[in-house]
mmCIF file of C-alpha atoms and ligand atoms in Angstrom:
data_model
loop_
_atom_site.group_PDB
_atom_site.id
_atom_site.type_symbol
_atom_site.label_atom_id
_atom_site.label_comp_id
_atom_site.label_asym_id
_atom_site.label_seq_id
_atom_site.Cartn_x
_atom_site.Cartn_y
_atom_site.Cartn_z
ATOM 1 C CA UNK N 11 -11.790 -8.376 39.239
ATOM 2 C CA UNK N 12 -15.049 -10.340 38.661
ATOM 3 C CA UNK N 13 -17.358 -7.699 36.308
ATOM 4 C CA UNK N 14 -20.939 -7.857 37.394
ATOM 5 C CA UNK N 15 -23.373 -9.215 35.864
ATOM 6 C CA UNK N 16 -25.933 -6.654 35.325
ATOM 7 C CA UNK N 17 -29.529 -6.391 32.881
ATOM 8 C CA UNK N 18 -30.897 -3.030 32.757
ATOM 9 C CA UNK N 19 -34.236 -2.297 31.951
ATOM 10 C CA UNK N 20 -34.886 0.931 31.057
ATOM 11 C CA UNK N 21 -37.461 3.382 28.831
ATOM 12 C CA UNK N 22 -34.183 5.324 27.136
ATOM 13 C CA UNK N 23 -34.866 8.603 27.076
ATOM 14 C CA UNK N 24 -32.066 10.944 27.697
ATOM 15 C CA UNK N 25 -30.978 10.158 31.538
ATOM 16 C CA UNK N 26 -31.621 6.341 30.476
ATOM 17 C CA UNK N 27 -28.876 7.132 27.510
ATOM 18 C CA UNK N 28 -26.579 8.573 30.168
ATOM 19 C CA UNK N 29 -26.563 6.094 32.149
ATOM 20 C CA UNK N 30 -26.032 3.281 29.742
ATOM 21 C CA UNK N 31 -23.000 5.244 28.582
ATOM 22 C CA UNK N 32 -21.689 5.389 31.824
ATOM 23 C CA UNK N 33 -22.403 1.650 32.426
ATOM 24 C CA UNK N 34 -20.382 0.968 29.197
ATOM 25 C CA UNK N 35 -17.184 2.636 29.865
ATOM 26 C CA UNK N 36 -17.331 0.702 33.739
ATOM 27 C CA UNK N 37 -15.525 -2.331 33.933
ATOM 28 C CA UNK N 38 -16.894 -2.924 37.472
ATOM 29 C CA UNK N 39 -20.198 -4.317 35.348
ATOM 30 C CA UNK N 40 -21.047 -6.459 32.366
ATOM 31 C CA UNK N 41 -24.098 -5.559 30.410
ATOM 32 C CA UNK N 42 -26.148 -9.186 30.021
ATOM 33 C CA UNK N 43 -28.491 -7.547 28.248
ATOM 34 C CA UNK N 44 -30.930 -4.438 28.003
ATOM 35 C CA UNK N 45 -34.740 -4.837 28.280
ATOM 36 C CA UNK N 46 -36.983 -1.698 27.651
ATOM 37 C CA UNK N 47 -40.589 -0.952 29.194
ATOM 38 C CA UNK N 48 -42.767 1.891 28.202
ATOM 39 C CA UNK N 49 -42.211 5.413 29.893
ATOM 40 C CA UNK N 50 -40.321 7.912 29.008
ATOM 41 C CA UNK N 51 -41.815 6.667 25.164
ATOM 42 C CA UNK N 52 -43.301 3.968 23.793
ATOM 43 C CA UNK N 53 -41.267 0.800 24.068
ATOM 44 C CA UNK N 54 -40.162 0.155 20.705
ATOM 45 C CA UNK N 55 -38.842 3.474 20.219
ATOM 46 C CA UNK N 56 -36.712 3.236 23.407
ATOM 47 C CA UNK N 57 -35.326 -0.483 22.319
ATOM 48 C CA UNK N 58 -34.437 1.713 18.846
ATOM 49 C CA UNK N 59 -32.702 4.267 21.270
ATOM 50 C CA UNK N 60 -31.031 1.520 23.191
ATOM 51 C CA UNK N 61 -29.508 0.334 19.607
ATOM 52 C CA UNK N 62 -28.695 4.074 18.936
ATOM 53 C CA UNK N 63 -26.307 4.473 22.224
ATOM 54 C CA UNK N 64 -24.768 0.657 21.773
ATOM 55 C CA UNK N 65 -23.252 1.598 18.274
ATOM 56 C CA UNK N 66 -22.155 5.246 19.981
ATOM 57 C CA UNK N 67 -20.645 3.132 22.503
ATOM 58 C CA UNK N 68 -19.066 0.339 19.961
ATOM 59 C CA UNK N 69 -21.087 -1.975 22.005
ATOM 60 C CA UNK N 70 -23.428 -4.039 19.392
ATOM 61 C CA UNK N 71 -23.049 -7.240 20.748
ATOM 62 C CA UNK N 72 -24.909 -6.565 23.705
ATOM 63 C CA UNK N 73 -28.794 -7.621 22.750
ATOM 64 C CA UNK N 74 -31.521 -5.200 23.086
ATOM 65 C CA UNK N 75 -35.181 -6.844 24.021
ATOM 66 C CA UNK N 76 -38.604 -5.010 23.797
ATOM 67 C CA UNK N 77 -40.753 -5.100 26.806
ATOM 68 C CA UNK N 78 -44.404 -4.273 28.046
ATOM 69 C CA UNK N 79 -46.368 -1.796 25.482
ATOM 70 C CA UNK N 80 -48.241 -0.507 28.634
ATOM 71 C CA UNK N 81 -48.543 -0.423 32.200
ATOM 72 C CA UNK N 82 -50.421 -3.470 33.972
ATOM 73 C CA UNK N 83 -53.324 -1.151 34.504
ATOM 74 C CA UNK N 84 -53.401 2.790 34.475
ATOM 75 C CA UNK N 85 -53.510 3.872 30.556
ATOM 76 C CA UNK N 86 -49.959 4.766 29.243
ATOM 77 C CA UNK N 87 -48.623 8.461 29.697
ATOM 78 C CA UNK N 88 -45.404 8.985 28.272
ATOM 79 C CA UNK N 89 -42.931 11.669 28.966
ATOM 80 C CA UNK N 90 -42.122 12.957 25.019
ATOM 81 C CA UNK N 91 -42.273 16.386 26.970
ATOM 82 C CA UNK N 92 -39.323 15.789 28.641
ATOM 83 C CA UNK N 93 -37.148 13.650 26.331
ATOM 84 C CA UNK N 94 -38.722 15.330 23.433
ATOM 85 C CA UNK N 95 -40.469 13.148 20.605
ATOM 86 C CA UNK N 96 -37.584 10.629 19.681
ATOM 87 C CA UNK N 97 -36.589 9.795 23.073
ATOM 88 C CA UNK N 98 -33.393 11.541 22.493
ATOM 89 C CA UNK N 99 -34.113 15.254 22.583
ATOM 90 C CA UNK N 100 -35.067 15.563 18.942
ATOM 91 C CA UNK N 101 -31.627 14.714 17.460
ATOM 92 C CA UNK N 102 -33.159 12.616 15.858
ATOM 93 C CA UNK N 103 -30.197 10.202 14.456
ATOM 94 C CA UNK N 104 -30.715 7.784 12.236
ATOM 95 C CA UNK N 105 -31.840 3.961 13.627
ATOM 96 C CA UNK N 106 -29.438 1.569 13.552
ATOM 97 C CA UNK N 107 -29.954 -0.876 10.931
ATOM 98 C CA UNK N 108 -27.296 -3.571 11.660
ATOM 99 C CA UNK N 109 -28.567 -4.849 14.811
ATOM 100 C CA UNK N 110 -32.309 -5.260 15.594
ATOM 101 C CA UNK N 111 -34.235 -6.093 19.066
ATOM 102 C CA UNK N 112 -35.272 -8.842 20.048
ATOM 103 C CA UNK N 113 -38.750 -9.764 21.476
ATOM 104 C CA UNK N 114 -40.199 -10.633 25.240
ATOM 105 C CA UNK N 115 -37.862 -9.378 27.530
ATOM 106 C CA UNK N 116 -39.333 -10.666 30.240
ATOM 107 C CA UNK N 117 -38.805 -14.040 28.584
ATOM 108 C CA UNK N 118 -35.313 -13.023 28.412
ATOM 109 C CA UNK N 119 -35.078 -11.747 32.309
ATOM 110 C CA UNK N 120 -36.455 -15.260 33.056
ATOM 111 C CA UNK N 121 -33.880 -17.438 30.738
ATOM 112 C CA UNK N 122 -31.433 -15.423 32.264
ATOM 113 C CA UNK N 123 -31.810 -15.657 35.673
ATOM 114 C CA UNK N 124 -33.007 -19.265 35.176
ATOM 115 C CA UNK N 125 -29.835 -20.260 33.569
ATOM 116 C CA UNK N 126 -28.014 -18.325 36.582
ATOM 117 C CA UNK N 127 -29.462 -19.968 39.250
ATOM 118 C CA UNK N 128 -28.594 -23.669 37.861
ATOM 119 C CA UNK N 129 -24.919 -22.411 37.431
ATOM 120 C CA UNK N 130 -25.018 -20.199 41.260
ATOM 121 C CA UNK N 131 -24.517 -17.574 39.477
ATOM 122 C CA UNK N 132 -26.089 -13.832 40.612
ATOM 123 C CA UNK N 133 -27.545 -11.246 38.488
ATOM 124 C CA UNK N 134 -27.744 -7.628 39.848
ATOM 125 C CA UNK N 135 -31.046 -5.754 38.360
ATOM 126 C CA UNK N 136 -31.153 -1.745 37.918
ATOM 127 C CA UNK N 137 -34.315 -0.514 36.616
ATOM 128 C CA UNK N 138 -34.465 2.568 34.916
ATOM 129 C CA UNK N 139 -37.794 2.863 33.918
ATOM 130 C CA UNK N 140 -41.372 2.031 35.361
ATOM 131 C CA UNK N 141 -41.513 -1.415 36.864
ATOM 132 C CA UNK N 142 -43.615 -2.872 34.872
ATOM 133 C CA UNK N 143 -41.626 -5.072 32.868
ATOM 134 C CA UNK N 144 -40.048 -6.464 36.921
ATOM 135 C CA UNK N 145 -44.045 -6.838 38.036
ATOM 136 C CA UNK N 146 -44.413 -9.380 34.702
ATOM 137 C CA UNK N 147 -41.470 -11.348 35.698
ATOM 138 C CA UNK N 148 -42.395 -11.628 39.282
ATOM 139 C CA UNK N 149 -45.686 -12.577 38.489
ATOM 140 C CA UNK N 150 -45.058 -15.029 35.687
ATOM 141 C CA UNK N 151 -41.377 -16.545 36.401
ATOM 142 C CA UNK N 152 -41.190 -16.514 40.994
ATOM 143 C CA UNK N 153 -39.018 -19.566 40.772
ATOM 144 C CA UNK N 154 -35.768 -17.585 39.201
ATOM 145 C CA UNK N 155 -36.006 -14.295 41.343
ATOM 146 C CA UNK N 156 -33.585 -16.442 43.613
ATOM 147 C CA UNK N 157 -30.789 -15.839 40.781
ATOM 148 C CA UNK N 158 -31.058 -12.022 42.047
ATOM 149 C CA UNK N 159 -28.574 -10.801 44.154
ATOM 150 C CA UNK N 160 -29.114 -6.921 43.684
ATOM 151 C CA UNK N 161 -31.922 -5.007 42.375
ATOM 152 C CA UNK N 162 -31.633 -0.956 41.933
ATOM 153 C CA UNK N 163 -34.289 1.193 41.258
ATOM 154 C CA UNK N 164 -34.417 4.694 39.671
ATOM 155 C CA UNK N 165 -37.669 6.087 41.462
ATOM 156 C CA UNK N 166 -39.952 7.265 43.794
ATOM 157 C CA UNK N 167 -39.371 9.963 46.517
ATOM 158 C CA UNK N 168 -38.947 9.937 50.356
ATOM 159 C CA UNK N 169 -39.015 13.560 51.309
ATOM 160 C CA UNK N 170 -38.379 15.382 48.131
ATOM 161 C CA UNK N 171 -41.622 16.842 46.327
ATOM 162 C CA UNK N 172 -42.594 14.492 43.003
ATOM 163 C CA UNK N 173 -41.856 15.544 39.590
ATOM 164 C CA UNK N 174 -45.455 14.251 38.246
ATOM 165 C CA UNK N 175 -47.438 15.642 41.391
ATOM 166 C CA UNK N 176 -46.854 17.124 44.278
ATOM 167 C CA UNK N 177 -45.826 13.132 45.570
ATOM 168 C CA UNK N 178 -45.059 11.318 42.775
ATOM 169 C CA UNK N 179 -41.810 10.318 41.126
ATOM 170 C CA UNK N 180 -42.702 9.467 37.470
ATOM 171 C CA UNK N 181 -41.353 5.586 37.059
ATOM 172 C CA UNK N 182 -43.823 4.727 39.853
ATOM 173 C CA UNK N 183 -46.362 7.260 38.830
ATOM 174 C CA UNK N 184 -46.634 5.800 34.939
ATOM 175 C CA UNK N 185 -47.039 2.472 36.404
ATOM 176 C CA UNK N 186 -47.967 2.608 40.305
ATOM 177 C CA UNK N 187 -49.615 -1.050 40.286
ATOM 178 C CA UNK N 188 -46.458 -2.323 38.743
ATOM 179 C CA UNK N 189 -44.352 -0.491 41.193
ATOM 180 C CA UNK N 190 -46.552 -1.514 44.270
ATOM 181 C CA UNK N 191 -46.104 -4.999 42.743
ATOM 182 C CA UNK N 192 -42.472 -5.231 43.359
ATOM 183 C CA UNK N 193 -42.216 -3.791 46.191
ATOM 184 C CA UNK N 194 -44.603 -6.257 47.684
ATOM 185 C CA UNK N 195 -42.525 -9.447 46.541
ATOM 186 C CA UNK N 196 -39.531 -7.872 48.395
ATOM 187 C CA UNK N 197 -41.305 -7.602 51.476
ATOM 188 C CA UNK N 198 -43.102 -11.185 50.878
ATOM 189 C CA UNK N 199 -42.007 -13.302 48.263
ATOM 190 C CA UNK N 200 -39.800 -16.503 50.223
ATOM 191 C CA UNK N 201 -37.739 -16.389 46.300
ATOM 192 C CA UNK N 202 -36.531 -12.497 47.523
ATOM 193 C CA UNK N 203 -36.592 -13.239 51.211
ATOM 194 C CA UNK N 204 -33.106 -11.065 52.162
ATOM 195 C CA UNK N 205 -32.879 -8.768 49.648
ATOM 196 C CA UNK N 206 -34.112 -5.437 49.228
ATOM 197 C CA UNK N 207 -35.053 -2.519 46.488
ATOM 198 C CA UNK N 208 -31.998 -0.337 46.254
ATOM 199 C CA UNK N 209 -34.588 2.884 45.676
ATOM 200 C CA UNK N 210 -32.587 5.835 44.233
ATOM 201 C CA UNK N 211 -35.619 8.646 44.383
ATOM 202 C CA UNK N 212 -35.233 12.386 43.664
ATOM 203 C CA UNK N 213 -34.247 12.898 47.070
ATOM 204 C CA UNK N 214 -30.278 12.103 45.685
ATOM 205 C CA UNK N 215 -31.436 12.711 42.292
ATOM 206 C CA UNK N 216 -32.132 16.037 42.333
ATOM 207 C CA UNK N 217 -28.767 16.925 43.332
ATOM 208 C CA UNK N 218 -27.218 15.601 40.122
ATOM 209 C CA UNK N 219 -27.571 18.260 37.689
ATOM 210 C CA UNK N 220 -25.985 18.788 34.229
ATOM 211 C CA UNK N 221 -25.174 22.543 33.953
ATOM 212 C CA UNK N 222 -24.260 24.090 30.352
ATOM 213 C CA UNK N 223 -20.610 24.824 31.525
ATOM 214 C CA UNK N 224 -19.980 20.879 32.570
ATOM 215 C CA UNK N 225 -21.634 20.141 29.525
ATOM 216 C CA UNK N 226 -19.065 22.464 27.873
ATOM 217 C CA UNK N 227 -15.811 20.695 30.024
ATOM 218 C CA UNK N 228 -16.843 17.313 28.830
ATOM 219 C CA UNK N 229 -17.137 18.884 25.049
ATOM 220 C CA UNK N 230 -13.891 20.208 25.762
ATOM 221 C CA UNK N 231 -12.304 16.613 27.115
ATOM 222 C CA UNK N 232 -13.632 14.736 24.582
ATOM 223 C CA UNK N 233 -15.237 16.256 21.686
ATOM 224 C CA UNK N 234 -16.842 13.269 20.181
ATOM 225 C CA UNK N 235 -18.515 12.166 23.152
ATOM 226 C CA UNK N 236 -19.209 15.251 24.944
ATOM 227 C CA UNK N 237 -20.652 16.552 21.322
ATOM 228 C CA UNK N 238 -23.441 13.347 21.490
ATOM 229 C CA UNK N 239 -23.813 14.200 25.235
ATOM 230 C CA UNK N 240 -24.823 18.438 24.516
ATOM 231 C CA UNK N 241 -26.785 17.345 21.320
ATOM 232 C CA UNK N 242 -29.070 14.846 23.650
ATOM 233 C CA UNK N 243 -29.545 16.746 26.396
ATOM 234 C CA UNK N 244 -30.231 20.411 24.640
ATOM 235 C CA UNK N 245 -33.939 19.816 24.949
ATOM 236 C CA UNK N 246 -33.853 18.225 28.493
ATOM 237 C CA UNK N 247 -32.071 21.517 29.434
ATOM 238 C CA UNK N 248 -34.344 23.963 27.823
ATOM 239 C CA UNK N 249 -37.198 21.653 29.271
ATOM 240 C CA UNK N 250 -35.729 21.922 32.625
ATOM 241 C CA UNK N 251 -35.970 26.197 32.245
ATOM 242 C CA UNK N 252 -39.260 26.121 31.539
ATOM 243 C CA UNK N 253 -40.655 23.671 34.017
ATOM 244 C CA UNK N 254 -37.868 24.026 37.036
ATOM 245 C CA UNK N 255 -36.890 27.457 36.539
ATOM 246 C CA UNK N 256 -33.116 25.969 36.677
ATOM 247 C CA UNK N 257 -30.114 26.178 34.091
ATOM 248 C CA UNK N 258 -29.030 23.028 33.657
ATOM 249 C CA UNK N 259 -30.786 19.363 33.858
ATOM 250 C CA UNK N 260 -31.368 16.652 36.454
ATOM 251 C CA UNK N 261 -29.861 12.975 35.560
ATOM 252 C CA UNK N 262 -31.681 11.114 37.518
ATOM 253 C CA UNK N 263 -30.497 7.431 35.594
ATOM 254 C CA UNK N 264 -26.854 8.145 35.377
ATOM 255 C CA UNK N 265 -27.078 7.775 39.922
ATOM 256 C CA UNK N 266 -28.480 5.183 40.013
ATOM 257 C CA UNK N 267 -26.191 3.474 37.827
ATOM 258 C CA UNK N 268 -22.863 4.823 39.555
ATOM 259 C CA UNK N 269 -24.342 4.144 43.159
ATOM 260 C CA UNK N 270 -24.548 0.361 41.556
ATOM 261 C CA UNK N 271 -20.873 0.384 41.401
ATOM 262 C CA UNK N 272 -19.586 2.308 44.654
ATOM 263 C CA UNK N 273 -22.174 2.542 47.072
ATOM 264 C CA UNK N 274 -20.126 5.238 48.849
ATOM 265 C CA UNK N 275 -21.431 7.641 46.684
ATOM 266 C CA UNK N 276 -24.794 7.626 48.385
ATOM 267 C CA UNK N 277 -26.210 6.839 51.662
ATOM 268 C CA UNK N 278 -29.910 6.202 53.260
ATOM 269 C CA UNK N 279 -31.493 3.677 55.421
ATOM 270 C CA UNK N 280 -33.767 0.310 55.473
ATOM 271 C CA UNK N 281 -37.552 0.818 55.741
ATOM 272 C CA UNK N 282 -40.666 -0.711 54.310
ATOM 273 C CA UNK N 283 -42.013 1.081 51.449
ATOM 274 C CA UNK N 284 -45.311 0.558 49.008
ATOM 275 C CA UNK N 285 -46.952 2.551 46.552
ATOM 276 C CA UNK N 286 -49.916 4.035 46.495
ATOM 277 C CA UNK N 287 -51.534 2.933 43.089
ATOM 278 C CA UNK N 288 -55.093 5.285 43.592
ATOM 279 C CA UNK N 289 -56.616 8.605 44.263
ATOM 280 C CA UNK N 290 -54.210 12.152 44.579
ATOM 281 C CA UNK N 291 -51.569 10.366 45.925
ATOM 282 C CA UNK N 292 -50.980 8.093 42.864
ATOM 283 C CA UNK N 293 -47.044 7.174 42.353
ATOM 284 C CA UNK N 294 -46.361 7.976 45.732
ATOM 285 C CA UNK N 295 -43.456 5.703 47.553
ATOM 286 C CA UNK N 296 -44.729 5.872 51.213
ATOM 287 C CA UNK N 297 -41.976 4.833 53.152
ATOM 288 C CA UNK N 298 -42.445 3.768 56.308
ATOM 289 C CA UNK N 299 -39.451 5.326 58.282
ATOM 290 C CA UNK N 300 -40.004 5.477 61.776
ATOM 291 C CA UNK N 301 -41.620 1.878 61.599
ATOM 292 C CA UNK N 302 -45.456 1.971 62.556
ATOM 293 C CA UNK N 303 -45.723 -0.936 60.501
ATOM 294 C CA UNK N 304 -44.323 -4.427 61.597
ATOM 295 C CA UNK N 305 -43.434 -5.645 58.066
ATOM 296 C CA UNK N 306 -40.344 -6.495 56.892
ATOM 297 C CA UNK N 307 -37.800 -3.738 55.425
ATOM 298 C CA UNK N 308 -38.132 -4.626 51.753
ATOM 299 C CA UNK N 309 -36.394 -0.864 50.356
ATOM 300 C CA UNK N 310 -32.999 0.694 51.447
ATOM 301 C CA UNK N 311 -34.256 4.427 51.186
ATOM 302 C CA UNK N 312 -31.166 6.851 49.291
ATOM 303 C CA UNK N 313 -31.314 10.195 51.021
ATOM 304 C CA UNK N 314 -27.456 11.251 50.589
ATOM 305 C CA UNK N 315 -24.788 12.057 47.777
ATOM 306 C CA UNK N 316 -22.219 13.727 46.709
ATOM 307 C CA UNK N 317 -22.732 15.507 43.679
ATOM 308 C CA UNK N 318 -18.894 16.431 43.514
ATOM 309 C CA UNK N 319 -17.923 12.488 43.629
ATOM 310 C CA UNK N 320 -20.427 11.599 41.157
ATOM 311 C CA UNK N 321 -19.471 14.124 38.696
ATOM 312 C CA UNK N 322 -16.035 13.002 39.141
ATOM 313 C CA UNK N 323 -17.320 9.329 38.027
ATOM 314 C CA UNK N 324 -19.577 10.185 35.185
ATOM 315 C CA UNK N 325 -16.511 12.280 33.293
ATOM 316 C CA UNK N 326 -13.425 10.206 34.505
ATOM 317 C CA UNK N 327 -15.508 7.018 32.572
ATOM 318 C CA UNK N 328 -16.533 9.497 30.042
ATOM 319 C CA UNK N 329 -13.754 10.608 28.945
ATOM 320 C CA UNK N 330 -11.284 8.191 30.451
ATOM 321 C CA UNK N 331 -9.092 10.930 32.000
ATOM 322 C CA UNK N 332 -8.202 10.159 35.735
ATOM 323 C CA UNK N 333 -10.738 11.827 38.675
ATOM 324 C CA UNK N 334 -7.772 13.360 40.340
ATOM 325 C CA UNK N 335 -7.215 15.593 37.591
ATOM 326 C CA UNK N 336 -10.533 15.991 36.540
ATOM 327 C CA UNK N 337 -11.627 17.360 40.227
ATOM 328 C CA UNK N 338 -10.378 20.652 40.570
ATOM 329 C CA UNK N 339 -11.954 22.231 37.330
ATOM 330 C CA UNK N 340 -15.445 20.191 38.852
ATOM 331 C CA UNK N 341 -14.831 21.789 42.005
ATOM 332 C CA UNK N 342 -14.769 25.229 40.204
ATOM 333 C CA UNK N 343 -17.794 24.362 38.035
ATOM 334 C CA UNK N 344 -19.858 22.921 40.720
ATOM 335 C CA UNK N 345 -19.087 25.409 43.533
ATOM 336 C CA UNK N 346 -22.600 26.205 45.429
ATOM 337 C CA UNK N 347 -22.347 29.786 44.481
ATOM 338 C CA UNK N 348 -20.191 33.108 44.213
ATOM 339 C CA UNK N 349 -20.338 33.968 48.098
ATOM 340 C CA UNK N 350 -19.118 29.975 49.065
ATOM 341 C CA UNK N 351 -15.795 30.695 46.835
ATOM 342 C CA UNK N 352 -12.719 31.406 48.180
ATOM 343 C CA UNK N 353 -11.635 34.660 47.973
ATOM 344 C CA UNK N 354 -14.859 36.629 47.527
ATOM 345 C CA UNK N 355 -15.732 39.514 49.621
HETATM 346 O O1 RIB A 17 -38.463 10.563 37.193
HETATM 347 C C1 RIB A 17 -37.276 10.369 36.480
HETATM 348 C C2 RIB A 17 -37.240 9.013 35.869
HETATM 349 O O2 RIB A 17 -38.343 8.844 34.953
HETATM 350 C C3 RIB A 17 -35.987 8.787 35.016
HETATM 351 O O3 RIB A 17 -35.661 7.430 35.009
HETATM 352 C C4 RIB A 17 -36.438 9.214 33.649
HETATM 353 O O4 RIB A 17 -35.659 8.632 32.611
HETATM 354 C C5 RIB A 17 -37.847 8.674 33.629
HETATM 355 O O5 RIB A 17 -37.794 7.302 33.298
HETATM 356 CA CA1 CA A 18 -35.526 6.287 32.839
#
């Protein structure tokens, strides 16, 4: 089996780390490269986070690039409340010295999918992050977006509330004109013409949640692993209590990248989308499902998952034990609650 190629540009933070480590134990994919943007922090603490998970991972031949500082236009807001000052819920472990980041990943994007294109090659592209290190390549390197031939983004919302306002998802939120940027090359640009964003919003999202007791099954599968896995996410948990009410904490990232490579685990539909980049709605995807606009269908809209499937993805690469034998203890620790279970009164 042909890997594919994949970049992924994220802001890692905690569901960003996830992800990646997920990404890294899938042979379906090979990692090109990873470019970070500002979000979740600043960019140069997310490219040191990046090199953090690689060595976890064994993985420090894959190059790390440093993107955008700040969105094209709104001032930066970063989300240190969530992911907690480092990036990585205040564990704080020590930078990696061995390896260092490069500069301009959006130079790097652009060699990339340059170099693709010449060879007909295709690069898949799963954003993590806010778009704004996409909207830079779009805008200065059109020629090479041919090279792409699948682009997934972690954001936005169809029908689910926002988790930055009452509408707004907070990739598109940080950077809304970056975000309205790429979705209006999808539904214009000639270099795009056939492709759409792959948007994977807290509609699915939300369903994905880390709870202390699968936390405490992956410890128990794999101590070294699961062990980096509670350690990261103690503060997005305890984050989650306060601001959610709910025991346990959304990965948001880790969906995206596991709908990248089976699409069964989530399903939606085709519809034009753009974000709003002013006033209360700010960050808001507005998709356009029922078509009262005639514009081309530049987003395929993720409205369905299963939670159960995806768990059984994100700990059989985890851990490397086999789904089959994984699922019935998930099935016990993800059961909707006491009066769905089998055998209660
Ligand atoms: O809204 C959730 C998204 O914003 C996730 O990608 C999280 O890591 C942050 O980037
Ligand atoms: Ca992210």
């Amino acid at each position: 089996m042909n890997a594919r190629k994949i970049i992924v540009d994220c802001d890692p933070g905690i569901d960003d780390a996830l992800a990646l480590m997920l990404l890294l134990r899938s042979p379906e994919v090979e990692i090109l490269g990873i470019t970070v943007v500002c979000g979740n922090v600043p960019t140069a603490v997310g490219a040191e986070n990046a090199l953090k998970i690689l060595s976890w991972m064994d993985r420090p031949d894959i190059p790390v690039y440093t993107g955008e500082e700040s969105p094209l236009t709104r001032s930066y807001v970063d989300a240190r409340d969530t992911h907690g000052s480092d990036g990585l819920g205040e564990t704080f472990y020590p930078s990696v010295t061995s390896v260092r980041p490069h500069r301009d990943a959006v130079q790097f994007l652009a060699d990339t999918l340059a170099k693709a294109k010449e060879t007909e090659e295709k690069i898949t592209i799963l954003a993590l992050g806010p778009l704004t290190n996409i909207a830079r390549l779009i805008e200065r390197h059109p020629d090479c977006l041919d090279a792409i031939d699948g682009f997934y983004s972690m954001g936005g919302c169809y029908r689910s509330h926002g988790n930055c306002s009452p509408v707004a998802e907070y990739n598109y939120w940080c950077d809304p004109h970056a975000a309205k940027a790429v979705f209006d090359a999808f539904a214009s640009l000639p270099q795009l013409s056939g492709r759409q964003i792959q948007m994977i919003g807290l509609d699915v999202t939300r369903k994905i949640v880390l709870t202390p007791n699968l936390i405490e099954y992956l410890c128990r599968l794999n101590p070294e692993i699961g062990e980096k896995v509670r350690r990261i996410t103690r503060f997005y948990v305890d984050f989650h209590w306060k601001q959610e009410g709910i025991i346990g904490c959304v990965i948001n990232d880790p969906l995206a990248a596991a709908y990248l490579i089976d699409h069964s685990l989530c399903t939606g539909f085709s519809a034009h989308t753009e974000v709003e980049t002013e006033g209360i709605c700010l960050g808001q995807s507005v998709v356009d499902a029922f078509g009262f606009w005639d514009v081309p269908e530049n987003s395929y809209i993720l409205t369905r998952t299963s939670p159960l499937r995806f768990m059984e993805m994100f700990f059989e690469r985890l851990t490397g034990i086999a789904a089959e034998k994984l699922s019935p203890a998930l099935r016990q620790l993800m059961a909707p609650d006491s009066a769905d279970m089998e055998g209660s009164l």
